[in-house]
Amino acid sequence: MNSFISMIRNGYSDTIPVWFMRQAGRYLKEYNEKKGRMTIKEICMDPELIAGISYDPVRILNVDAAIIFSDITIPLEALGYKIEFLPGGPRIINGYIKNHDMKDIIYFEESNFKYKIYDAIKIFKEKYHFPLIGFSGGLITVLSYIIAGGPDSNLNLTKRSMLSDDKFNDYINIIKDMIIKYIRLQVRAGVDAIQIFDSWLGYLSPQTYENYIKGHIEEILSEINVPVIYFSTGTSSIIEKLSRLNVDYISVDWRLDMKLARSMVNKKGLQGNLDPLIAAYNLRYALKETSDIINAAGRSSYIFNLGHGVIPETPVENLKHIVNFVHNFNQ
Amino acid sequence: MNSFISMIRNGYSDTIPVWFMRQAGRYLKEYNEKKGRMTIKEICMDPELIAGISYDPVRILNVDAAIIFSDITIPLEALGYKIEFLPGGPRIINGYIKNHDMKDIIYFEESNFKYKIYDAIKIFKEKYHFPLIGFSGGLITVLSYIIAGGPDSNLNLTKRSMLSDDKFNDYINIIKDMIIKYIRLQVRAGVDAIQIFDSWLGYLSPQTYENYIKGHIEEILSEINVPVIYFSTGTSSIIEKLSRLNVDYISVDWRLDMKLARSMVNKKGLQGNLDPLIAAYNLRYALKETSDIINAAGRSSYIFNLGHGVIPETPVENLKHIVNFVHNFNQ
């Protein structure tokens, strides 16, 4: 059995599984060639292309799982949000600031979702017979794009809305519903696991997480019936709380010592956590940290990954070496 | 005795001392009036003005300590760096990218430091007889401005340089030397304590902190003979390591539960950690979190503060209420 599948289902495998967040990305010549001048949205209209882009890193890096190519804002258009992808990230034209009353914003319906993620998953699984991870943005992370209309520095606008505007609940409800339905779609199409990318969760204080967000995350998680990996950054201090959610693996950023992480996750699985900048800029040191990380994490209930996405400056050779190193790792 | 002085020297006081990072800042009408169209650099040439701006929050908010008005990049001009203050923060014109070989960059000498921080501290202490905190940027934080020429997103360029360029050591040495001398200058002028603002330290992995930075921070700290508060953000996972440094208080950001923080700081003092956005946007909730924070931190070896600087959107009344609440707090 493939090591990723074995690990995520049973907590062990002969070799340590490894994949990289944003492994189908700009650091990869093949990705840039396939993308050409297409936008993310155009790619997401072409299921064969999505499947191919998603599989390339498997072929090139020898990683143990693929993740379906897409973007966390892709399902938002079905709600009536207008998205543009700019170099600094996606922009929502009619988000909270410009459209506080949610004019023309509706609940997610598959019939309104035009992107070919479902077909791409089907094609990928039929063509490659390889483990495939589906994904969604996490609640506060997707909300932050809607609220700020783009990246929300320090979650300033998102927290302002959360702390002082009753309307925020309407936003919570429609996004929560979207996340649940969008994950269901991917599970029905055949993904083997779901990763939730809640990159900005770490901007909340522990109390604010508990008081404003946790219950909603629990609702989302209760609707997923495949293994779930929960990723966030800046959450070192609430990893213990996150591990009590109905998730299988906690994906931690590079800030957290893996030994400490292991002591906090209540027997849940761990994924991570090499600093993507170390992977990019110093292979020798990257392999040393990789070794330290694996020794600290232990070989059970553990998936190797970076602590955040691969950055564009990363040499492909570095990632190949890291994959090889992890696969041949002996304590 | 003033509660801040009593607390930072002896670990206890009748009331809990409170001050706010960036308490002399743009949220304050009086600051904006005094600043007018002056630049930060122009203000820093006028010691009476610096002293007055530094004292205003004491008068207006009733906080228990002032912090000298300045900017962490202010001492860099004495090294030959050319600084401009833009709305997004300071820019270094001839930093690492544009001037890798450090042409015309020299070690810090007081005779080359034209800003009136020393005089301002003298004036403040003579005029107001009130506790005054001096400050410096932390090593990696100041370095990040030099390396990137401005805010360094994810510390990308700083880490690249640290991980792959031997020249980085020259940068470390000249900045470390500057920090030591600039702190000495402030101590000689009469500050009662030093706070080191190492805002970006949390972008390093725990191993990278240990391997590349810790020894240098220890060198800096060994040179300071007044109480030291060490502030950083995103460092929840290395608070225990930081508390083993030769510091008196650890100032933690809002991400860390204070109970957890207390368990990690090895009997060092704690400062913090209300989310500045909560202070700005919801007074009622802010007072609730303030209460939780104080109860978790305990009343010994504890200074109330925010988890980062006051944001410009903050109503002055909110901060007044918080100060009053802390001063009257009974467990």
XYZ file of C-alpha atoms in Angstrom:
662
model
C 0.000 0.000 0.000
C 1.145 3.563 -0.678
C 2.816 5.019 2.405
C 0.616 8.124 2.572
C -2.579 6.064 2.537
C -1.198 3.598 5.036
C -0.029 6.362 7.348
C -3.125 8.508 7.265
C -5.446 5.543 7.738
C -3.459 3.377 10.125
C -0.746 5.574 11.600
C 2.205 3.619 10.237
C 4.002 2.736 7.022
C 7.342 1.243 5.994
C 8.711 4.559 4.826
C 7.732 8.006 6.024
C 5.338 9.577 3.528
C 6.222 12.989 2.186
C 4.490 15.620 0.103
C 4.812 19.396 -0.063
C 2.212 22.092 0.256
C 2.129 24.034 -3.025
C 4.160 21.270 -4.672
C 2.406 22.099 -7.960
C 3.590 25.674 -8.078
C 5.808 28.300 -9.589
C 9.114 26.766 -8.479
C 8.413 24.023 -11.057
C 9.372 24.566 -14.710
C 6.705 22.098 -15.825
C 4.044 24.063 -13.970
C 5.109 27.348 -15.510
C 5.133 25.784 -18.978
C 1.672 24.287 -18.601
C 0.295 27.444 -17.040
C 1.814 29.693 -19.682
C -0.298 32.824 -19.753
C -3.408 31.140 -18.402
C -5.021 32.437 -15.231
C -5.777 30.184 -12.261
C -9.430 30.438 -13.228
C -8.733 29.313 -16.788
C -6.729 26.345 -15.540
C -9.594 25.424 -13.226
C -11.912 25.174 -16.250
C -9.770 22.392 -17.770
C -10.017 19.123 -15.811
C -7.322 17.309 -17.816
C -4.930 20.172 -17.209
C -5.747 20.297 -13.473
C -5.130 16.560 -13.195
C -1.833 16.798 -15.059
C -0.575 19.754 -13.054
C -1.536 17.945 -9.857
C 0.341 14.800 -10.895
C 3.557 16.438 -12.126
C 5.171 16.720 -8.660
C 4.584 13.002 -8.092
C 6.438 12.204 -11.286
C 9.193 14.755 -10.760
C 9.780 14.698 -6.992
C 8.614 11.181 -6.129
C 6.293 12.444 -3.388
C 3.739 10.057 -1.905
C 0.574 12.066 -2.428
C -0.758 14.645 -4.839
C -3.017 17.542 -3.954
C -5.616 18.696 -6.427
C -4.616 21.953 -8.093
C -6.961 24.810 -7.267
C -7.158 27.878 -5.031
C -8.998 28.411 -1.769
C -11.010 31.252 -3.317
C -12.171 29.174 -6.319
C -15.532 28.123 -4.802
C -16.402 31.732 -3.882
C -17.604 32.688 -7.348
C -20.500 30.274 -6.939
C -21.633 32.515 -4.068
C -21.638 35.552 -6.320
C -18.218 36.891 -5.348
C -16.129 38.383 -8.123
C -12.506 37.254 -7.900
C -9.388 38.487 -9.639
C -6.027 36.809 -9.272
C -3.294 39.415 -8.944
C 0.415 38.810 -8.257
C -0.126 39.583 -4.542
C -2.921 37.027 -4.296
C -6.651 36.911 -5.017
C -8.807 40.031 -4.783
C -12.534 39.950 -4.053
C -14.188 42.876 -5.811
C -17.534 42.749 -4.010
C -16.484 41.619 -0.527
C -17.485 42.952 2.880
C -16.097 46.464 2.441
C -17.779 47.148 -0.885
C -20.846 44.972 -0.377
C -21.547 44.798 3.340
C -25.192 43.787 2.889
C -24.223 40.850 0.663
C -26.257 41.986 -2.315
C -26.500 39.153 -4.883
C -24.580 36.793 -2.586
C -26.181 33.354 -2.332
C -25.499 30.039 -0.621
C -23.236 27.568 -2.431
C -24.950 25.256 -4.916
C -23.016 22.794 -7.017
C -25.067 23.825 -10.017
C -23.564 27.314 -9.721
C -19.999 26.030 -9.408
C -18.503 26.101 -12.865
C -14.930 25.019 -12.151
C -13.961 21.479 -13.088
C -12.577 20.311 -9.770
C -14.945 17.345 -9.571
C -14.062 16.149 -13.069
C -10.366 16.733 -12.453
C -10.427 14.537 -9.350
C -12.260 11.799 -11.277
C -9.746 11.985 -14.119
C -6.776 12.022 -11.758
C -7.937 8.957 -9.866
C -8.819 7.019 -13.020
C -5.639 7.929 -14.856
C -3.010 7.781 -12.125
C -4.424 5.529 -9.384
C -2.487 7.609 -6.894
C -3.351 9.150 -3.504
C -4.992 12.521 -3.960
C -5.674 15.149 -1.325
C -8.583 17.540 -1.731
C -8.599 20.828 0.098
C -10.479 23.845 1.285
C -9.492 27.061 2.953
C -10.228 27.201 6.657
C -13.111 29.279 7.927
C -11.271 32.346 9.234
C -8.845 32.272 6.313
C -11.544 32.301 3.627
C -13.506 34.861 5.631
C -10.465 37.123 5.769
C -10.390 37.336 1.965
C -14.086 38.150 1.802
C -13.859 40.715 4.574
C -10.689 42.484 3.434
C -11.163 41.857 -0.291
C -7.654 40.362 -0.345
C -4.886 39.505 2.095
C -5.850 41.054 5.441
C -2.735 42.310 7.201
C -2.801 41.147 10.848
C -6.428 40.122 10.226
C -7.192 43.735 11.106
C -10.446 44.083 9.165
C -11.554 40.519 9.824
C -11.180 40.922 13.560
C -12.831 44.326 13.503
C -15.814 42.787 11.786
C -15.800 39.749 14.068
C -15.598 41.867 17.218
C -17.954 44.684 16.371
C -20.413 43.763 13.616
C -23.364 41.389 14.065
C -23.445 40.955 10.313
C -20.258 38.885 10.667
C -22.445 35.910 11.577
C -24.097 35.981 8.167
C -20.643 35.804 6.641
C -19.657 32.937 8.918
C -22.756 30.997 7.973
C -22.486 31.323 4.227
C -18.761 30.504 4.175
C -19.114 27.600 6.583
C -21.845 26.168 4.380
C -19.673 26.638 1.305
C -16.695 24.885 2.866
C -18.812 21.903 3.878
C -20.397 21.547 0.446
C -17.146 22.093 -1.431
C -15.405 19.418 0.627
C -18.321 17.020 0.072
C -17.999 17.558 -3.668
C -14.339 16.612 -3.574
C -14.932 13.589 -1.368
C -17.678 12.371 -3.681
C -15.308 12.752 -6.624
C -12.853 10.466 -4.869
C -10.152 12.290 -2.896
C -8.443 10.137 -0.279
C -8.079 12.852 2.337
C -8.884 16.504 2.899
C -6.450 19.165 4.012
C -7.910 22.348 5.434
C -5.630 25.355 4.942
C -6.345 27.742 7.791
C -3.216 29.820 7.316
C -4.415 32.888 9.222
C -5.965 31.123 12.211
C -2.875 32.010 14.252
C -3.812 35.676 14.355
C -6.576 34.932 16.846
C -5.910 34.880 20.563
C -6.624 31.480 22.152
C -9.725 32.892 23.845
C -11.000 34.438 20.626
C -10.506 31.149 18.827
C -12.568 29.422 21.508
C -15.256 32.081 21.760
C -15.804 32.959 18.122
C -14.532 30.236 15.805
C -14.071 26.807 17.349
C -17.728 25.788 17.295
C -18.002 26.582 13.607
C -14.875 24.606 12.773
C -16.362 21.667 14.670
C -19.485 21.877 12.531
C -17.405 21.747 9.365
C -15.329 18.821 10.575
C -18.370 16.812 11.634
C -19.411 16.699 7.970
C -16.235 15.109 6.582
C -15.943 11.338 6.287
C -12.406 10.950 4.942
C -9.179 11.567 6.905
C -8.612 15.258 7.621
C -5.337 17.170 7.944
C -5.715 20.566 9.611
C -3.061 23.087 8.610
C -2.485 26.476 10.163
C 0.407 28.817 10.929
C 1.253 30.833 14.013
C -0.813 28.474 16.140
C 1.947 26.981 18.305
C 0.057 27.991 21.415
C -3.258 26.364 20.436
C -2.005 23.132 18.863
C -3.290 21.233 21.854
C -6.756 22.750 21.374
C -6.692 22.031 17.632
C -5.758 18.420 18.230
C -8.958 17.985 20.220
C -10.943 18.742 17.073
C -12.313 15.884 15.006
C -9.243 15.746 12.769
C -6.720 13.016 12.010
C -3.547 15.010 11.436
C -2.371 18.413 12.607
C -0.059 20.124 10.135
C 2.195 22.512 12.057
C 4.305 25.374 10.799
C 8.087 25.563 11.175
C 7.867 27.603 14.381
C 7.031 24.638 16.549
C 9.615 22.153 17.734
C 8.283 18.741 16.709
C 9.028 17.220 20.082
C 6.874 19.854 21.729
C 4.263 19.360 19.009
C 4.176 15.622 19.631
C 3.622 16.219 23.332
C 0.644 18.453 22.563
C -1.389 16.638 19.917
C -3.164 14.047 22.059
C -2.184 11.069 19.896
C -3.388 12.721 16.729
C -1.103 12.525 13.700
C 1.459 15.197 12.910
C 2.465 16.678 9.587
C 5.325 19.077 8.907
C 7.364 21.121 9.439
C 10.556 22.142 7.642
C 10.831 25.904 7.096
C 10.146 26.429 3.354
C 12.873 29.078 3.285
C 15.425 26.607 4.585
C 14.293 24.144 1.905
C 14.847 26.883 -0.654
C 18.122 28.388 0.484
C 20.358 25.791 2.114
C 20.024 22.113 1.231
C 22.671 20.911 3.645
C 21.052 22.670 6.580
C 17.622 21.574 5.313
C 18.656 17.920 5.521
C 19.997 18.459 9.024
C 16.729 20.046 10.154
C 14.782 17.317 8.350
C 16.661 14.743 10.357
C 16.014 16.604 13.625
C 12.351 16.999 12.757
C 11.806 13.322 11.981
C 13.671 12.218 15.088
C 11.527 14.532 17.189
C 8.254 13.594 15.498
C 8.826 9.856 15.519
C 7.909 7.511 12.676
C 4.335 6.752 13.699
C 1.379 8.927 12.803
C 3.709 11.212 10.963
C 3.762 12.734 7.472
C 6.729 14.794 6.385
C 5.967 18.164 4.815
C 7.120 21.753 4.960
C 5.793 24.160 7.561
C 4.065 26.164 4.806
C 3.983 26.163 0.998
C 7.004 25.730 -1.283
C 8.262 29.197 -2.256
C 8.935 30.026 -5.926
C 12.684 30.448 -5.289
C 13.055 26.760 -4.333
C 15.382 24.662 -6.534
C 13.609 21.487 -7.645
C 16.767 19.550 -6.830
C 16.487 20.543 -3.165
C 13.025 19.021 -2.913
C 14.135 15.854 -4.725
C 16.974 15.459 -2.245
C 14.651 16.012 0.688
C 12.152 13.424 -0.571
C 14.936 10.919 -1.071
C 16.361 11.696 2.361
C 12.988 11.177 4.058
C 12.324 7.939 2.187
C 15.687 6.531 3.227
C 15.601 7.851 6.760
C 16.658 5.449 9.492
C 16.635 6.562 13.072
C 7.184 53.617 44.867
C 5.780 53.621 41.347
C 4.259 50.226 40.540
C 6.264 49.687 37.352
C 9.569 50.269 39.131
C 8.542 48.139 42.069
C 7.385 45.319 39.815
C 10.314 45.246 37.456
C 12.852 45.428 40.274
C 11.188 43.316 42.944
C 8.467 41.318 41.235
C 5.560 42.798 43.151
C 3.575 45.992 43.639
C 0.267 47.041 45.177
C -1.387 47.545 41.838
C -0.544 45.851 38.567
C 1.547 48.194 36.437
C 0.347 48.880 32.925
C 1.745 50.610 29.869
C 1.178 50.117 26.152
C 3.609 49.515 23.364
C 3.326 52.420 20.900
C 1.351 54.382 23.511
C 2.799 57.581 22.023
C 1.383 57.022 18.578
C -1.104 57.925 15.919
C -4.225 56.890 17.857
C -3.540 59.922 20.086
C -4.805 63.360 19.042
C -2.073 65.051 21.078
C 0.590 63.068 19.243
C -0.802 63.955 15.838
C -0.987 67.630 16.819
C 2.580 67.737 18.089
C 3.869 65.759 15.126
C 2.008 67.879 12.606
C 3.907 67.572 9.349
C 7.211 66.715 10.999
C 8.964 63.476 10.112
C 10.086 60.980 12.746
C 13.636 62.122 12.073
C 12.746 65.773 12.652
C 11.038 64.912 15.921
C 14.118 62.982 16.991
C 16.220 66.130 16.573
C 14.153 67.967 19.220
C 14.757 66.599 22.741
C 12.039 68.701 24.403
C 9.523 67.476 21.864
C 10.609 63.836 22.285
C 10.257 64.146 26.051
C 6.817 65.735 25.768
C 5.525 63.182 23.283
C 6.840 60.410 25.506
C 5.098 61.836 28.572
C 1.696 62.560 27.008
C 0.338 59.001 27.416
C 1.198 59.101 31.122
C -0.835 62.259 31.526
C -3.700 61.142 29.312
C -4.001 57.410 30.023
C -2.548 57.221 33.534
C -0.109 54.460 32.561
C 2.694 53.566 34.963
C 5.678 53.948 32.666
C 6.656 55.965 29.626
C 8.785 54.752 26.752
C 11.114 57.156 25.020
C 9.780 58.196 21.623
C 11.988 57.043 18.764
C 12.155 54.344 16.094
C 14.203 51.163 15.958
C 15.902 52.337 12.764
C 16.969 55.712 14.224
C 20.502 54.610 15.258
C 21.200 53.150 11.795
C 22.057 56.480 10.198
C 25.136 56.666 12.416
C 26.339 53.537 10.595
C 25.970 55.248 7.245
C 22.562 53.841 6.339
C 20.174 56.195 4.575
C 16.661 55.932 6.002
C 13.334 57.228 4.737
C 10.131 56.939 6.708
C 7.264 55.997 4.402
C 3.670 55.193 5.401
C 4.438 51.444 5.198
C 7.414 51.813 7.540
C 11.072 52.780 7.255
C 13.034 52.159 4.050
C 16.799 51.696 3.977
C 18.126 53.042 0.689
C 21.605 51.504 0.850
C 20.891 48.199 2.601
C 22.068 44.692 1.769
C 20.424 44.440 -1.650
C 21.799 47.702 -2.990
C 25.038 47.764 -0.999
C 26.009 44.185 -0.276
C 29.661 45.029 0.370
C 28.746 47.659 2.975
C 30.471 50.519 1.217
C 30.696 53.545 3.562
C 29.106 51.554 6.405
C 30.947 51.984 9.706
C 30.601 50.818 13.298
C 28.375 52.867 15.603
C 30.038 55.808 17.340
C 28.100 58.159 19.576
C 29.867 61.082 17.919
C 28.170 60.098 14.646
C 24.726 59.775 16.229
C 22.967 63.062 15.709
C 19.536 62.327 17.155
C 18.734 63.777 20.568
C 17.678 60.619 22.352
C 20.244 61.073 25.125
C 19.177 64.663 25.801
C 15.515 63.724 25.609
C 15.948 61.041 28.256
C 17.793 63.518 30.507
C 15.076 66.120 30.056
C 12.295 63.596 30.624
C 13.783 62.323 33.863
C 14.541 65.818 35.200
C 11.195 67.264 34.241
C 8.781 64.436 35.032
C 10.546 62.194 37.581
C 8.670 59.278 36.082
C 9.692 55.749 35.051
C 11.071 55.731 31.545
C 11.784 52.744 29.336
C 14.488 52.923 26.696
C 14.436 50.575 23.758
C 16.200 49.025 20.837
C 15.142 46.779 18.022
C 16.141 43.158 18.430
C 18.972 41.746 16.374
C 17.050 39.824 13.714
C 14.419 42.548 13.493
C 16.897 45.364 12.821
C 18.832 43.090 10.477
C 15.679 42.378 8.510
C 15.292 46.080 7.682
C 18.912 46.337 6.575
C 18.730 43.166 4.519
C 15.375 43.787 2.839
C 15.597 47.584 2.810
C 12.188 47.672 4.534
C 9.684 45.230 5.994
C 10.794 41.739 4.939
C 7.752 39.601 4.234
C 8.171 36.208 5.969
C 11.810 37.229 6.592
C 12.397 35.805 3.123
C 15.459 37.869 2.213
C 16.844 37.884 5.747
C 16.732 34.120 5.995
C 18.155 33.713 2.506
C 21.093 35.849 3.521
C 21.448 34.107 6.878
C 21.344 30.646 5.327
C 23.442 31.154 2.239
C 25.742 34.179 2.503
C 28.859 34.328 4.697
C 28.687 38.099 4.506
C 25.676 37.889 6.840
C 28.112 37.628 9.746
C 29.489 41.083 9.000
C 25.948 42.391 9.177
C 25.324 40.564 12.444
C 28.463 42.021 13.971
C 27.886 45.633 13.055
C 24.236 45.585 14.130
C 24.950 43.721 17.357
C 27.596 46.309 18.202
C 25.173 49.124 17.400
C 22.437 47.684 19.599
C 24.812 47.328 22.543
C 26.149 50.866 22.216
C 22.743 52.412 21.624
C 21.336 50.721 24.714
C 24.352 51.854 26.762
C 23.717 55.424 25.648
C 20.142 55.259 26.874
C 21.092 53.632 30.159
C 23.726 56.291 30.777
C 21.122 58.965 30.099
C 18.954 57.474 32.818
C 16.307 55.057 31.556
C 14.930 52.730 34.217
C 14.602 49.688 32.003
C 15.210 48.571 28.442
C 12.706 46.873 26.187
C 14.055 45.029 23.177
C 11.562 44.853 20.315
C 12.329 41.697 18.372
C 9.054 41.620 16.500
C 10.184 39.302 13.693
C 12.067 36.762 15.797
C 9.090 34.407 15.500
C 9.795 33.754 11.840
C 12.779 31.601 12.759
C 12.407 27.919 13.469
C 13.444 26.956 17.022
C 16.582 25.250 15.684
C 17.501 28.244 13.538
C 17.085 30.540 16.519
C 19.451 28.319 18.494
C 21.973 27.797 15.718
C 22.185 31.270 14.219
C 20.921 33.922 16.616
C 20.801 32.949 20.279
C 24.504 33.408 20.993
C 24.442 36.923 19.583
C 21.389 37.869 21.634
C 23.201 36.586 24.721
C 26.136 38.862 23.932
C 23.836 41.866 23.697
C 22.050 41.031 26.931
C 25.289 40.531 28.848
C 26.048 44.220 28.286
C 22.888 45.640 29.861
C 22.816 46.545 33.553
C 19.219 47.701 33.973
C 16.118 45.468 33.924
C 15.369 44.110 30.455
C 12.020 43.259 28.883
C 12.302 41.074 25.784
C 9.425 41.464 23.342
C 8.750 39.329 20.304
C 5.777 38.002 18.349
C 5.038 34.576 16.924
C 7.407 33.007 19.437
C 4.917 30.954 21.466
C 6.973 27.836 20.839
C 10.296 29.287 22.027
C 9.141 31.305 25.043
C 10.768 28.765 27.304
C 14.080 29.202 25.480
C 13.781 32.999 25.572
C 13.122 32.953 29.296
C 16.496 31.282 29.807
C 18.185 34.374 28.403
C 19.570 36.968 30.774
C 16.356 39.000 30.774
C 13.963 40.048 33.520
C 10.634 40.076 31.702
C 9.336 38.274 28.638
C 6.742 40.271 26.727
C 4.488 37.837 24.870
C 2.115 38.458 22.001
C -1.641 37.816 22.165
C -1.312 34.334 20.668
C -0.122 32.757 23.873
C -2.443 31.837 26.706
C -0.973 33.500 29.796
C -1.372 30.390 31.896
C 0.735 28.467 29.407
C 3.158 31.389 29.250
C 3.530 31.409 33.030
C 4.313 27.710 32.999
C 7.079 28.276 30.454
C 9.023 31.317 31.657
C 11.121 29.762 34.417
C 10.172 32.325 37.080
C 11.018 35.233 34.831
C 8.533 38.111 34.704
C 5.748 38.266 32.144
C 4.404 41.224 30.227
C 1.363 41.303 27.956
C -0.754 40.320 26.184
C -4.140 41.709 25.143
C -4.698 41.593 21.372
C -4.334 45.233 20.191
C -7.219 44.682 17.784
C -9.495 43.652 20.618
C -8.419 46.773 22.524
C -9.337 48.797 19.454
C -12.610 47.215 18.411
C -14.541 45.903 21.395
C -14.044 47.414 24.844
C -16.423 45.074 26.615
C -14.701 41.998 25.248
C -11.318 43.640 25.862
C -12.093 43.986 29.561
C -13.202 40.366 29.711
C -9.964 39.192 28.080
C -7.988 41.551 30.321
C -9.540 39.891 33.329
C -8.774 36.404 31.980
C -5.213 37.428 31.171
C -4.495 38.835 34.618
C -6.050 35.850 36.349
C -3.906 33.533 34.256
C -0.719 35.561 34.660
C -1.038 36.130 38.382
C -0.190 39.377 40.157
C 3.491 38.722 40.791
C 6.230 39.435 38.287
C 3.619 40.715 35.906
C 3.207 43.888 33.853
C 0.040 44.423 31.872
C 0.467 45.450 28.242
C -0.899 44.639 24.829
C 0.467 41.762 22.782
C 1.850 44.242 20.229
C 1.644 47.993 19.605
C -1.504 50.115 19.887
C -3.066 50.410 16.419
C -4.059 53.840 15.052
C -7.765 52.903 15.023
C -7.824 52.551 18.837
C -10.170 54.914 20.715
C -8.285 56.660 23.536
C -11.244 55.976 25.806
C -10.754 52.221 25.405
C -7.194 52.454 26.682
C -8.227 54.695 29.585
C -10.850 52.144 30.591
C -8.347 49.311 30.348
C -5.788 51.150 32.506
C -8.438 51.878 35.099
C -9.645 48.281 34.998
C -6.137 46.916 35.532
C -5.409 49.342 38.360
C -8.579 48.334 40.172
C -8.312 44.651 39.444
C -9.001 42.295 42.323
C -8.799 38.586 41.810
